[in-house]
Each structure stands twice: as C-alpha cells, then as structure tokens.
Coordinates of C-alpha atoms in Angstrom, one line a residue:
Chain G
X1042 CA 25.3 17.4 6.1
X1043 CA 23.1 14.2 5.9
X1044 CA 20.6 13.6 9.0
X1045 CA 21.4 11.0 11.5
X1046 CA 19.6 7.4 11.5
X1047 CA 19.2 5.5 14.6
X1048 CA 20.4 2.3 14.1
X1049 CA 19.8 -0.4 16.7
X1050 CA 21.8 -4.2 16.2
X1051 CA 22.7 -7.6 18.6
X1052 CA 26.5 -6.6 20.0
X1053 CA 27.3 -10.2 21.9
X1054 CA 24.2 -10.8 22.7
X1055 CA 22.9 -7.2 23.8
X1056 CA 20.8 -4.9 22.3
X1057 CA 22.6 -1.9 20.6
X1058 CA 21.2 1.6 19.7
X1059 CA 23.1 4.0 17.9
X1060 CA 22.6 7.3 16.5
X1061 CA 25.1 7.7 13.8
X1062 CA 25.8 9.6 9.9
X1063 CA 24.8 6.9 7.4
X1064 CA 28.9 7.4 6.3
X1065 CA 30.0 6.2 9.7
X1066 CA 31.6 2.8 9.2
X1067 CA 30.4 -0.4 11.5
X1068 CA 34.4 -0.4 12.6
X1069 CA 34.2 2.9 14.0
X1070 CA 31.1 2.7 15.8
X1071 CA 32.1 -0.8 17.6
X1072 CA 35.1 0.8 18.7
X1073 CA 34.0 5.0 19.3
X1074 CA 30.7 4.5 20.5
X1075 CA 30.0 0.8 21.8
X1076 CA 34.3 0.8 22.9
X1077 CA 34.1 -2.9 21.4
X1078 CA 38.4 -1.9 21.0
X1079 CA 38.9 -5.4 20.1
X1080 CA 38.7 -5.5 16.2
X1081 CA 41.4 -3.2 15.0
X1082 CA 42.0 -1.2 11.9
X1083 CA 44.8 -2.0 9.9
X1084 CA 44.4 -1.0 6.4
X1085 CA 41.8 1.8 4.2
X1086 CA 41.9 -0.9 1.6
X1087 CA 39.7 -3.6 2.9
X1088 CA 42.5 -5.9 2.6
X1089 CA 44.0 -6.9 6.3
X1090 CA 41.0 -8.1 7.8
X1091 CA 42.1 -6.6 11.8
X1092 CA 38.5 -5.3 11.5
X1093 CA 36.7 -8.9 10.8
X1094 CA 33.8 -9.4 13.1
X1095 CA 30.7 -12.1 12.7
X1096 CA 27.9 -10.7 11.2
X1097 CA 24.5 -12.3 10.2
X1098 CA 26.7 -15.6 10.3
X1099 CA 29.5 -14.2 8.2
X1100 CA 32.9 -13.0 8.3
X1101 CA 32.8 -9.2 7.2
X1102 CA 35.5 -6.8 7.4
X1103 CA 33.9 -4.1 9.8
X1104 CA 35.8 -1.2 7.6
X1105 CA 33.6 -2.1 4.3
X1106 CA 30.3 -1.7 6.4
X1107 CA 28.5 1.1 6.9
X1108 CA 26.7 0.7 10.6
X1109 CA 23.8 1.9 8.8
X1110 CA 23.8 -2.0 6.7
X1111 CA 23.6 -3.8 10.5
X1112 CA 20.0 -2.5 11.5
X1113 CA 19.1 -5.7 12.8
X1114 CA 22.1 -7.7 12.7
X1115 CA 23.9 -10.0 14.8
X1116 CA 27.1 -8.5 15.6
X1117 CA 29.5 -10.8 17.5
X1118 CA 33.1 -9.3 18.3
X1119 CA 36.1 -10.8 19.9
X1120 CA 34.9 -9.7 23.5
X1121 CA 31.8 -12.1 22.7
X1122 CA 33.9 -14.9 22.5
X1123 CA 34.8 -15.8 25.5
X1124 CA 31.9 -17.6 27.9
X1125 CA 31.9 -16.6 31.4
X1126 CA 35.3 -16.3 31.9
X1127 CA 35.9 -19.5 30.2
X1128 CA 38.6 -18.5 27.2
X1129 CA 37.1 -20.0 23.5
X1130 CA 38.4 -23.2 22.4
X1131 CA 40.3 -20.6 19.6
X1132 CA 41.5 -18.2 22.4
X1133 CA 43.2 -21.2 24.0
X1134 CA 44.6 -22.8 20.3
X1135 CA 46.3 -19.1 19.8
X1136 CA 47.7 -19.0 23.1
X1137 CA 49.0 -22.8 23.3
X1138 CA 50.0 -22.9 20.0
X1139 CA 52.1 -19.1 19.9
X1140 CA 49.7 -17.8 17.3
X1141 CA 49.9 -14.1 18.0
X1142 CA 52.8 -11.9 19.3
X1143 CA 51.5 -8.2 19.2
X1144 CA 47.9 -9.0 19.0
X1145 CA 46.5 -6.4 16.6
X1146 CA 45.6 -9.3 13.8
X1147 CA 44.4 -11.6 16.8
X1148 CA 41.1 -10.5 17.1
X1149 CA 40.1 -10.5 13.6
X1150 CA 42.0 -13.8 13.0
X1151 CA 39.8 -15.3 15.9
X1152 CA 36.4 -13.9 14.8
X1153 CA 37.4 -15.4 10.9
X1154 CA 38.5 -18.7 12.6
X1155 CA 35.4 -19.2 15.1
X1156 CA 33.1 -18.5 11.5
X1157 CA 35.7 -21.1 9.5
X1158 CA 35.3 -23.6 11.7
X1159 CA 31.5 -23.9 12.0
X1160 CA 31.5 -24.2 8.4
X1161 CA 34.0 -26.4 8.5
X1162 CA 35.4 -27.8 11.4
X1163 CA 37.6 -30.3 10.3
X1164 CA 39.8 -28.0 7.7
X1165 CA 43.0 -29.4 6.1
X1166 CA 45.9 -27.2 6.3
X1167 CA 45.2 -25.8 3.0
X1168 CA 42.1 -25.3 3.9
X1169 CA 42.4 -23.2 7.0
X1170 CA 45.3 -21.2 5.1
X1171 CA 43.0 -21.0 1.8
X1172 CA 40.0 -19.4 3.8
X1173 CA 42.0 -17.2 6.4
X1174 CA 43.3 -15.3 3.6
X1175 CA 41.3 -12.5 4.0
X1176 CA 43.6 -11.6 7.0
X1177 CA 47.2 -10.5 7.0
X1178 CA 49.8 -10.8 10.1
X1179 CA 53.0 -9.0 10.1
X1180 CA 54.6 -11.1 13.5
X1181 CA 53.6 -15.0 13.1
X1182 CA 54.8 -15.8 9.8
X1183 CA 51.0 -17.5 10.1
X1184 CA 52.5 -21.2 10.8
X1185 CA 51.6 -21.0 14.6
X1186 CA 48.2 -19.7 13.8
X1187 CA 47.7 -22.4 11.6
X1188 CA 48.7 -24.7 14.3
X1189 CA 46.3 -22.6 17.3
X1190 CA 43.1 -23.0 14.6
X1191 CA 43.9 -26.9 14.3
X1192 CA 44.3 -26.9 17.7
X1193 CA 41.0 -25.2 18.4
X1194 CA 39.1 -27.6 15.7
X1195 CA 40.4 -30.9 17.2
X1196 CA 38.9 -29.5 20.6
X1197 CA 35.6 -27.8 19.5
X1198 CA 35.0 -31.9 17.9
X1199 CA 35.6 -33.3 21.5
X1200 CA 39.2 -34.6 20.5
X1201 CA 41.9 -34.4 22.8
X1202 CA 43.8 -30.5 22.5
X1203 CA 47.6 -31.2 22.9
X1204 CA 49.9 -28.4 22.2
X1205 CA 52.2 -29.0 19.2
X1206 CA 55.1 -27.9 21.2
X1207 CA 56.2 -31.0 23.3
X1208 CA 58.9 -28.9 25.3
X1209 CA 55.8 -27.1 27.3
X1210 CA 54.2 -30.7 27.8
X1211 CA 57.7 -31.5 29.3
X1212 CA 58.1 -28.3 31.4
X1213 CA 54.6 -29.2 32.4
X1214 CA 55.3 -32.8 33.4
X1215 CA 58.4 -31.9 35.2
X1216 CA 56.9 -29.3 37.3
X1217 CA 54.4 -32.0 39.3
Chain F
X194 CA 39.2 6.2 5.2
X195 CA 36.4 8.4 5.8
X196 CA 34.0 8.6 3.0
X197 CA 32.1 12.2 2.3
X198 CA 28.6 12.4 3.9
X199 CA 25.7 11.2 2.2
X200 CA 21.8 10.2 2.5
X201 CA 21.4 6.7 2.6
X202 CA 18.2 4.9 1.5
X203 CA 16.9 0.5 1.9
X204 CA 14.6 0.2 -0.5
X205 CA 12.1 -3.0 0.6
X206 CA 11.4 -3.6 -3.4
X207 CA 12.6 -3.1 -6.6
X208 CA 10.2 -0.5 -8.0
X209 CA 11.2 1.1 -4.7
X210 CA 14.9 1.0 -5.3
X211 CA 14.1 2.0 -9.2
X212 CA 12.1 5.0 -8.2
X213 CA 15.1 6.3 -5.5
X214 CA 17.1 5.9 -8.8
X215 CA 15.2 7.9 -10.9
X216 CA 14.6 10.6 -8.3
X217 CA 18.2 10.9 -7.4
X218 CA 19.5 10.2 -11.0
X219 CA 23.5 11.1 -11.0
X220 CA 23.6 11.8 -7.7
X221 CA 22.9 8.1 -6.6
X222 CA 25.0 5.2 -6.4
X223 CA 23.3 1.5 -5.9
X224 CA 25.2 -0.1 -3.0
X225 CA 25.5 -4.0 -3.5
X226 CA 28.4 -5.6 -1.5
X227 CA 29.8 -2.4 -0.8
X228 CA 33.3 -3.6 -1.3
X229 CA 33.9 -2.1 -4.6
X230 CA 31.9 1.4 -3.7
X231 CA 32.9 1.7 -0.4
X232 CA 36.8 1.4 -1.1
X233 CA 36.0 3.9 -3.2
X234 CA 34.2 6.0 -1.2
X235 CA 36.7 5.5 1.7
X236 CA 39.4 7.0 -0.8
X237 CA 36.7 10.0 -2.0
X238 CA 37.1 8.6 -5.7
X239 CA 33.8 8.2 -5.7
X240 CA 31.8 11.4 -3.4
X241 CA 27.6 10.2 -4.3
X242 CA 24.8 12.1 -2.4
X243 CA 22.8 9.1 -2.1
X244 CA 23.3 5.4 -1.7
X245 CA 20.3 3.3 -2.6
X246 CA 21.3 0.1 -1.0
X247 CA 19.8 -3.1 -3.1
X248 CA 20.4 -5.6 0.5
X249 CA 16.9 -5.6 1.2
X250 CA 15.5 -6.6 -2.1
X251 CA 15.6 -10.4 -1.3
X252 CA 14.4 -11.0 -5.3
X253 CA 17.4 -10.0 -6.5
X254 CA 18.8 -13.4 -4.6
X255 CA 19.0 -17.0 -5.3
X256 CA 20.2 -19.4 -8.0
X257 CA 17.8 -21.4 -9.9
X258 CA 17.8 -23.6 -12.9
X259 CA 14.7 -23.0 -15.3
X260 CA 14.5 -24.8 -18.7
X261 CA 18.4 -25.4 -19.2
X262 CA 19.5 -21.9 -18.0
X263 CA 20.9 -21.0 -14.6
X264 CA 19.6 -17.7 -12.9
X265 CA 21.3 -16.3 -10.5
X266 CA 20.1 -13.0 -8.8
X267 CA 22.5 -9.7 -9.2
X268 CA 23.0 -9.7 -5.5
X269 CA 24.0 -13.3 -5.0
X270 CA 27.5 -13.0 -3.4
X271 CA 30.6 -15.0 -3.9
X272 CA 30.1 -17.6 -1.5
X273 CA 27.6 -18.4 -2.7
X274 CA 28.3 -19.3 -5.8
X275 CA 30.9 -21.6 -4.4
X276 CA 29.1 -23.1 -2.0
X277 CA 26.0 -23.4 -4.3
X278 CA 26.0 -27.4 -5.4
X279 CA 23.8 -26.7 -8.3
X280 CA 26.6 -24.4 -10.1
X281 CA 29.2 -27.2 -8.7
X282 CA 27.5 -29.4 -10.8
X283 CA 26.0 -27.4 -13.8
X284 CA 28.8 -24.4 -14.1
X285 CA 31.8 -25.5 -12.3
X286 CA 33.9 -23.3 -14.1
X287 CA 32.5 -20.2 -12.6
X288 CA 33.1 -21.7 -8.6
X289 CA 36.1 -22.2 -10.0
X290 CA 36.3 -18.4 -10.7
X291 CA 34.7 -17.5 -7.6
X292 CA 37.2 -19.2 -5.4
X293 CA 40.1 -16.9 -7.4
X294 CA 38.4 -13.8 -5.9
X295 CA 39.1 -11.8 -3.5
X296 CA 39.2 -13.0 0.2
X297 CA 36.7 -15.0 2.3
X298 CA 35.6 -11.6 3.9
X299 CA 35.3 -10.1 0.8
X300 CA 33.5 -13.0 -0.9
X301 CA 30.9 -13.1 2.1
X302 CA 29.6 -9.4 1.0
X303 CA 30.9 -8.9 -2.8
X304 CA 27.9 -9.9 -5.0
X305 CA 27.6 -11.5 -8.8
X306 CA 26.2 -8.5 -10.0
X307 CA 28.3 -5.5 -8.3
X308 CA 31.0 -7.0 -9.6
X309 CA 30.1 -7.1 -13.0
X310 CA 28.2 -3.1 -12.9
X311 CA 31.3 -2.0 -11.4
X312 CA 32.9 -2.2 -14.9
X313 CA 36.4 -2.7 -14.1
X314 CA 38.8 -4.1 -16.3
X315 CA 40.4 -6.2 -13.0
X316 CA 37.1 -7.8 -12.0
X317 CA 37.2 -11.7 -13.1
X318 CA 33.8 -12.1 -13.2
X319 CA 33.1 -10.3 -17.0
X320 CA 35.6 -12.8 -18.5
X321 CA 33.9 -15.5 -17.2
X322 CA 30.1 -14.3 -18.6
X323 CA 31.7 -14.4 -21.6
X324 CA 33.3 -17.5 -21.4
X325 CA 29.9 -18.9 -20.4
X326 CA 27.7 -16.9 -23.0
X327 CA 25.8 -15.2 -20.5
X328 CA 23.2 -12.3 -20.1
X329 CA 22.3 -9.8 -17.7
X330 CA 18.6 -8.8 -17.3
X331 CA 18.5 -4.7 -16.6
X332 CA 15.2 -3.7 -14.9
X333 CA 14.6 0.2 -15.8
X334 CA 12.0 2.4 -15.2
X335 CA 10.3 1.7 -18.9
X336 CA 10.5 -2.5 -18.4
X337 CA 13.0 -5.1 -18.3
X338 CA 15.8 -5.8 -21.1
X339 CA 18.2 -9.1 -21.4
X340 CA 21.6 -8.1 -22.8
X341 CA 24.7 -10.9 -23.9
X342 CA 27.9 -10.2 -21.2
X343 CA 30.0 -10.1 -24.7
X344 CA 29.4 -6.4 -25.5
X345 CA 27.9 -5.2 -22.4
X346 CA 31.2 -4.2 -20.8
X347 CA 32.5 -0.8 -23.0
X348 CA 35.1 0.7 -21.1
X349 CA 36.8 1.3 -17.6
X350 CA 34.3 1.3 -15.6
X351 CA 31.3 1.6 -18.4
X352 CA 29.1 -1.1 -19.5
X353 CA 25.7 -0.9 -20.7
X354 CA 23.7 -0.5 -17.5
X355 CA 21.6 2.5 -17.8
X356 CA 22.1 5.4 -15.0
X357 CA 18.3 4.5 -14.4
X358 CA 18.8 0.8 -14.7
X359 CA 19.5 -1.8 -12.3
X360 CA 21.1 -5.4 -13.1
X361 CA 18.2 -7.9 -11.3
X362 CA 20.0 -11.4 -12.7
X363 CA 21.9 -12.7 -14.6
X364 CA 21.2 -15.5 -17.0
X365 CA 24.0 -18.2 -17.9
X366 CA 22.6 -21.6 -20.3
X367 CA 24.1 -24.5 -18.6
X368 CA 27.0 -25.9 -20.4
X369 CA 26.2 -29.0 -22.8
X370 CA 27.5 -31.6 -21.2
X371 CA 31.7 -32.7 -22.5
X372 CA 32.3 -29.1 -22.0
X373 CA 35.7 -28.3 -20.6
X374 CA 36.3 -25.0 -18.6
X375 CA 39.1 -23.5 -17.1
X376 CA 39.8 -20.1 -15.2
X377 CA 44.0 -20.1 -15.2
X378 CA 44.5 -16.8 -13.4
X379 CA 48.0 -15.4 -12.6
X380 CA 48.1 -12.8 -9.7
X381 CA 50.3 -11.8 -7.1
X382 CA 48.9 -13.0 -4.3
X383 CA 45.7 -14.2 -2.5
X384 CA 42.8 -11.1 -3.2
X385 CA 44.9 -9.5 -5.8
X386 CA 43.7 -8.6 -9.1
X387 CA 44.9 -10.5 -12.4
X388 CA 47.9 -10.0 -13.9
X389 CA 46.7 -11.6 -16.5
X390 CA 43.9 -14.3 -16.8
X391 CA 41.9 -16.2 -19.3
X392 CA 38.7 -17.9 -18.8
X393 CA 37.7 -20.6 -21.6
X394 CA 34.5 -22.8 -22.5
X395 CA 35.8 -26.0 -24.9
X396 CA 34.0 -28.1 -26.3
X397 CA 35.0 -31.3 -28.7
X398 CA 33.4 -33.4 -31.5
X399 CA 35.7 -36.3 -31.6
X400 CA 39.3 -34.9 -31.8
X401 CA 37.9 -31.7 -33.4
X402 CA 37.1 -28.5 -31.2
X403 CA 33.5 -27.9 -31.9
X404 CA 33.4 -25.1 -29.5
X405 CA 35.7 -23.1 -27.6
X406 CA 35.1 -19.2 -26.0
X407 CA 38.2 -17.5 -24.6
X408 CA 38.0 -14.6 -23.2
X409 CA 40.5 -12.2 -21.0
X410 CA 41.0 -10.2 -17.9
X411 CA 42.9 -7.1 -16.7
X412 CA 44.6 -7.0 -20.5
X413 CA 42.9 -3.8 -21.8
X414 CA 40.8 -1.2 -20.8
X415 CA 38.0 -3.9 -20.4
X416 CA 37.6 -7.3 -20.4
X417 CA 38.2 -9.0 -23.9
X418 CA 36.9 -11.8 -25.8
X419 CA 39.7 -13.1 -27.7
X420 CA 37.6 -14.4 -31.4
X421 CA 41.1 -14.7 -33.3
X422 CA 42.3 -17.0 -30.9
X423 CA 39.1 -18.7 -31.0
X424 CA 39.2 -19.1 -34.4
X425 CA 42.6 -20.6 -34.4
X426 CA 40.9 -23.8 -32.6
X427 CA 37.1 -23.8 -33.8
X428 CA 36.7 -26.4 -36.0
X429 CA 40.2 -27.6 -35.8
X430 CA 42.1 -30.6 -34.1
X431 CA 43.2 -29.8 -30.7
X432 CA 46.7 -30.0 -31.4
X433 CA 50.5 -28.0 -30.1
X434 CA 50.2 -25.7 -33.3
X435 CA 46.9 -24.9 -32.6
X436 CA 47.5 -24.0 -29.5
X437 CA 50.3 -22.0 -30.3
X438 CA 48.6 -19.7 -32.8
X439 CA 45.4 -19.4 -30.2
X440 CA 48.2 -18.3 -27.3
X441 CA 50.2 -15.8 -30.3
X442 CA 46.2 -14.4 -31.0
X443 CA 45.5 -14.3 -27.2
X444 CA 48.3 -12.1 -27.0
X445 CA 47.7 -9.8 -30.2
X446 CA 44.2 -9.3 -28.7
X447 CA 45.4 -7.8 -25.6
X448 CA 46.1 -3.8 -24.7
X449 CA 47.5 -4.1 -21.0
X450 CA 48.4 -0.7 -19.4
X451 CA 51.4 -1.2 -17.6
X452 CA 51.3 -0.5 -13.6
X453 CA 52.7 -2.4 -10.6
X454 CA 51.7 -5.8 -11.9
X455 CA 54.2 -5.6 -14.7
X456 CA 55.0 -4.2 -18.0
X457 CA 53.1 -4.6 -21.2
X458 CA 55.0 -6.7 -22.5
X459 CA 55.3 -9.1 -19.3
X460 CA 51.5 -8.9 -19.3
X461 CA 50.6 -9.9 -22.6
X462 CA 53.1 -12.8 -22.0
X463 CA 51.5 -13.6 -19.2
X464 CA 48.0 -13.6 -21.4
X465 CA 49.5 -16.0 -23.7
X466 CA 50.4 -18.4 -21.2
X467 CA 47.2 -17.9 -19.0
X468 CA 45.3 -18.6 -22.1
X469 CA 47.6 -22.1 -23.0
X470 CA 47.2 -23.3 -19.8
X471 CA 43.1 -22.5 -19.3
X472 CA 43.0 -24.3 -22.8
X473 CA 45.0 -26.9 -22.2
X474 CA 43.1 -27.4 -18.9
X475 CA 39.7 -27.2 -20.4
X476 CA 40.6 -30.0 -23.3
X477 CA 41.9 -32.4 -20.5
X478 CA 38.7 -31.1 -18.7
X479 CA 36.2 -32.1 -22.2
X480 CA 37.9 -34.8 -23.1
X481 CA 37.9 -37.0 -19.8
X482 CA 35.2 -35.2 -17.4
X483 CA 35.5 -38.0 -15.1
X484 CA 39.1 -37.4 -14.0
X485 CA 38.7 -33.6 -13.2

C-alpha cells in the first residue's frame, strides 16, 4: 500500500487540504471528500468530459487527474460559477436557450464553455461545436447548447441576451 | 476506473526525474499528460509501482526556433502547438495535426512527447515527425543522444526510448519554404483514432516533385513511412498516374489489423485514399501557398 500525501489546492476560491493515495483521482476527491457533486462521471475512458472542471486555466477532464497533479492548483468547479447568487451569464444561456434536460453533461459542458469563451469569446458555430467536442450529451441533440453558449458569449461582450425562442418572449410580453 | 496503488514522485529537474528512473527502473512509469497512462492505468493494463511525473520540469517546455530548426520541449501539450504562431507560421502542417487529435480536454493535458513514447500505432503524432523529418533528443543517465522519428518507432508500443531514457525535445528543421503539407485523416468521429491517415511533406521544382515524405498512421503495427510511394513521385511530374501508383504503393505498404474501425481491406483503401487526398492537398498547398 503506498503512503498518503497531503495535497492542498484553490476549490472556488478556498483553500483545500486533502489527505489522499497518490492513485485517487481529482474527480473522486471533488466529489467524496470536498462533496463538489457537481462534475459527474460518465465514462472510464476519458472520453465524455461530465468530469471537466477549470484547472490552472484549462479545461481538464477531472477523471485523467490524479489529485496528487493539483498541489497548488486553481480548481474552479460548476458550484464556483455562480457569483453571489447571481446565475453565470452560461447558467442563464443553458437555461433560456433549453441546453440541458437531465443535467449530468451540464456541469462539465458549463465549466468547458466558461474556459471557451475567455479564449474566445466571440466563437462561430463551428467553432463552439469544434472545441466542445471533448464533451458528449445523450438528451440535447447539442443544437440548444450551442444556442445557450452563443447566448452566453453575446452577453459576457455586453450585447443584448435574447432568447432564440421567440414564443417565450411572447408568453413573456403577454403576461404584463 | 480505479488504477492499482502506487508511489508517486515530482521531480523539480531533470537529473532528478533521471535518477527516480534509474532507481526504480521497470517498475516506474514517467507520467507526462497522463491521458495515455492513466487510461491505462484506470483499466489496470498498465499496474507501475512508481509514477515519476515529468510536470514540474518546466525545461522540458517551450517552442523555440534556433538556426532553421524548431524545438519543441517533450512536454509541450497540444494546445500548444496550435495555438503557438511560430509553428502556424513555420510548420503548419503539424497544427494542422494537432487540431485532428483528440478533444480540447485532452489536448489541454496530452503532450508532444507522451504521445510519441507511448508508441502506439493510433497516435498521429509519429506520422507527422516523419513527414517532417524530425528527431527526438533522449536524455539518459550516460548523456544525451538525438535520434531521426523515421526508425525510432519499432513496434506496438516500442520505440527506441531507453527504460532509463527520457525524451527532453524534439527537433523538427523548418520546412523550405514552397513546401506543401497535408494531414488527411479519416476517423469516426471527433477524439477517435485513425482509420486510416497519411501525413505528407511535397515539395516542387517547377512541375517536378523535388521532394515529397509520406508517411502512415494506424495501418500496421506502427506507424509507416511509405518510400515506394514516395518514389513513385520523387523526381517525377505531379501528374493522375503518378498519383495513382503513389496511392496503389501507399496501400501495398500498409499491414492494418482489422478491429472495430473496419476490415483490412476497408483500411488499406482507406490508406490509399487518405494518402491521394493529403497529396493532392499538399501539391495545391506547394504550388500556390498563398491560397491555402
């Protein structure tokens, strides 16, 4: 049996210490030790991306991370997104825009999306399909989520955020 | 999911990580991205006792251009190389590469180097160090030795790194400039491995090919340079016959092991077309630069 290492990181802005096995993986310890229950687990293949969480400034599949690797790091999950009460500019896009129905993807799709678009915040359609590839959906068919991370972009640049479903702007309009 | 225990060990320098290696010998693995390894490890295929992870070693980074040759460190990962505007403008052929692998995730952690010391067969990476003529420099415990990509990788999952040895850089000259390049990879979908794929290097003198590299990926039990097909363009017009017999070569060269992906037969098709169309893309590529 290996020996333990303590392992101390930046979870949404507070300081983490961990005692772990250096095979535990980062995905396991957000969810089992810090209950971060957010980013999911969907695959043992590295390929659905549920775990994705922003690490060091990069998207990283928490499966393929041992929580040994973030001594130091800057760990920001989906529960870190959200300011005060205030939902994200992405929250809001995937819930405007219908771009999750049984929300185990959503958090990993959010935490990819919020790193997307400070790289590159005015994405094409291509674009935001082209580097959200790393993680799969089963319910959405993805168009919607396309739609809720265009949504987010156009607010996070200060443009106005309308939903791309007029039939709520007209339920909406009616009910004043 | 859950790999077998192990001791772990973040070597600040590289004699540090080369003495771990040589202390732990067999029984260690270098960790590098991790998403090769870990996979792996996750599925017990692999079961090391130690894992010398190279992360902390920050001069096994970086991408630099010295005297007409691009260096890039072994643990440089994939976005970087296509976000790096030095190899956008000096080796566009292997962003282009780089953009055919894996996922964004993936590309944020996977390194240069771990993905050509993993030796596998899939990995796009080998095809294109060929393509390009590259090296690898190997850092041991008696010195350092420079060794071409075309040769280094023997078998699944066997190259010529050393058990001792650790890959530091890797060492590409930068294309003359007219050179046309062209990564045509077929695959099932986004993060998949290659069906088939074919990375070239063309160059032309006029309407002759003065120099073309092919080279081919998942089509054998490791990557293969494809010389016969080569030789059915080097020194000739680039013309639809030539082309044919490079494609028929391409295809003679290849050994695929059939699995979910296809047949042997559908694969060395595929390696035929793959290799017409990273051809034909490279000429158009040579022989008007501007447009591409």
């Amino acid at each position: 049996m290996s020996s333990k290492t303590m392992v101390s990181f930046m979870l949404n802005g507070s300081e983490v210490d961990v005692v772990v096995e250096p095979r535990e993986l980062l995905i396991h310890t957000l969810r089992e030790r810090c209950q971060h229950t957010g980013p999911h687990i969907g695959c043992e293949t590295s390929h659905c991306g549920a775990c994705t969480v922003d690490f060091n400034g990069m998207s990283v599949k928490s499966c393929t991370l041992l929580t040994v690797q973030a001594q130091g790091a800057e760990v920001r999950t989906v529960e870190g997104l959200a300011e005060g009460g205030t939902l994200h500019a992405l929250q809001e896009g995937f819930m405007q825009e219908h771009g999750l129905q049984c929300g185990f993807c959503t958090p990993g799709m959010l935490m990819r999306a919020y790193r997307l678009l400070q790289e590159n915040p005015a994405p094409t359609e291509a674009e935001i399909r082209y580097w959200m590839a790393g993680n799969l959906c089963r319910c959405t068919g993805y168009q919607n989520i396309v739609k809720a991370v265009e949504y987010a972009a156009r607010k996070l640049r200060g443009e106005a955020a309308e939903t791309s479903h007029p039939l709520i702007e007209a339920d909406a309009a009616n009910a004043h | 999911m859950i790999p077998r225990p192990f001791e772990y060990h973040a070597p600040r320098t590289l004699p540090e990580a080369l003495a771990l290696l040589g202390e732990h010998g067999d029984t260690a693995k270098l960790l590098a991205g991790g998403h090769s390894l870990l996979p792996m490890m996750k599925l017990r295929f692999a079961q090391p006792d130690h894992l010398i992870d190279l992360g902390g070693l920050a001069e096994l980074k970086g991408i630099r251009e010295e005297n007409g040759v691009l260096w890039i460190g072994a643990m440089t990962t994939e976005n970087e190389l296509i976000w790096s505007t030095l190899l956008q403008t000096r080796c566009p052929l292997l962003v282009e590469g780089a953009r055919q692998i894996a996922d964004p995730q993936v590309r944020y952690r996977g390194t240069l180097g771990g993905d050509l010391s993993h030796g596998d067969p899939g990995n796009d990476h080998p095809a294109l160090m060929i393509a390009l003529d590259a090296a690898f420099v190997l850092q041991g415990p008696a010195g350092e030795r420079t060794v071409a990509a075309d040769g280094f990788f023997v078998g699944t999952y066997a190259t010529l790194l050393g058990p001792d040895e650790i890959m530091t850089g890797i060492r590409i000259p930068v294309p003359a400039p007219g050179t046309g390049h062209c990564y045509a990879k077929l695959k099932r979908k986004t993060g998949d491995f290659a069906t088939a794929a074919a990375a070239v290097t063309l160059r032309l003198a006029g309407s002759i090919v003065e120099h073309v590299r092919i080279a081919l990926t998942n089509l054998g039990d490791t990557v293969i340079r494809a010389v016969d097909a080569e030789h059915a363009l080097s020194g000739k017009p680039f013309d639809a016959s030539a082309l044919d017999e490079a494609a028929r070569r391409a295809m003679a060269a290849c050994n695929p092991l059939p699995d979910l992906r296809g047949d042997a037969d559908y694969k060395r098709a595929m390696a035929g077309e793959m290799t017409r169309r990273a051809l034909e893309t490279a000429h158009q590529r040579a022989t008007n630069p501007a447009r591409c």
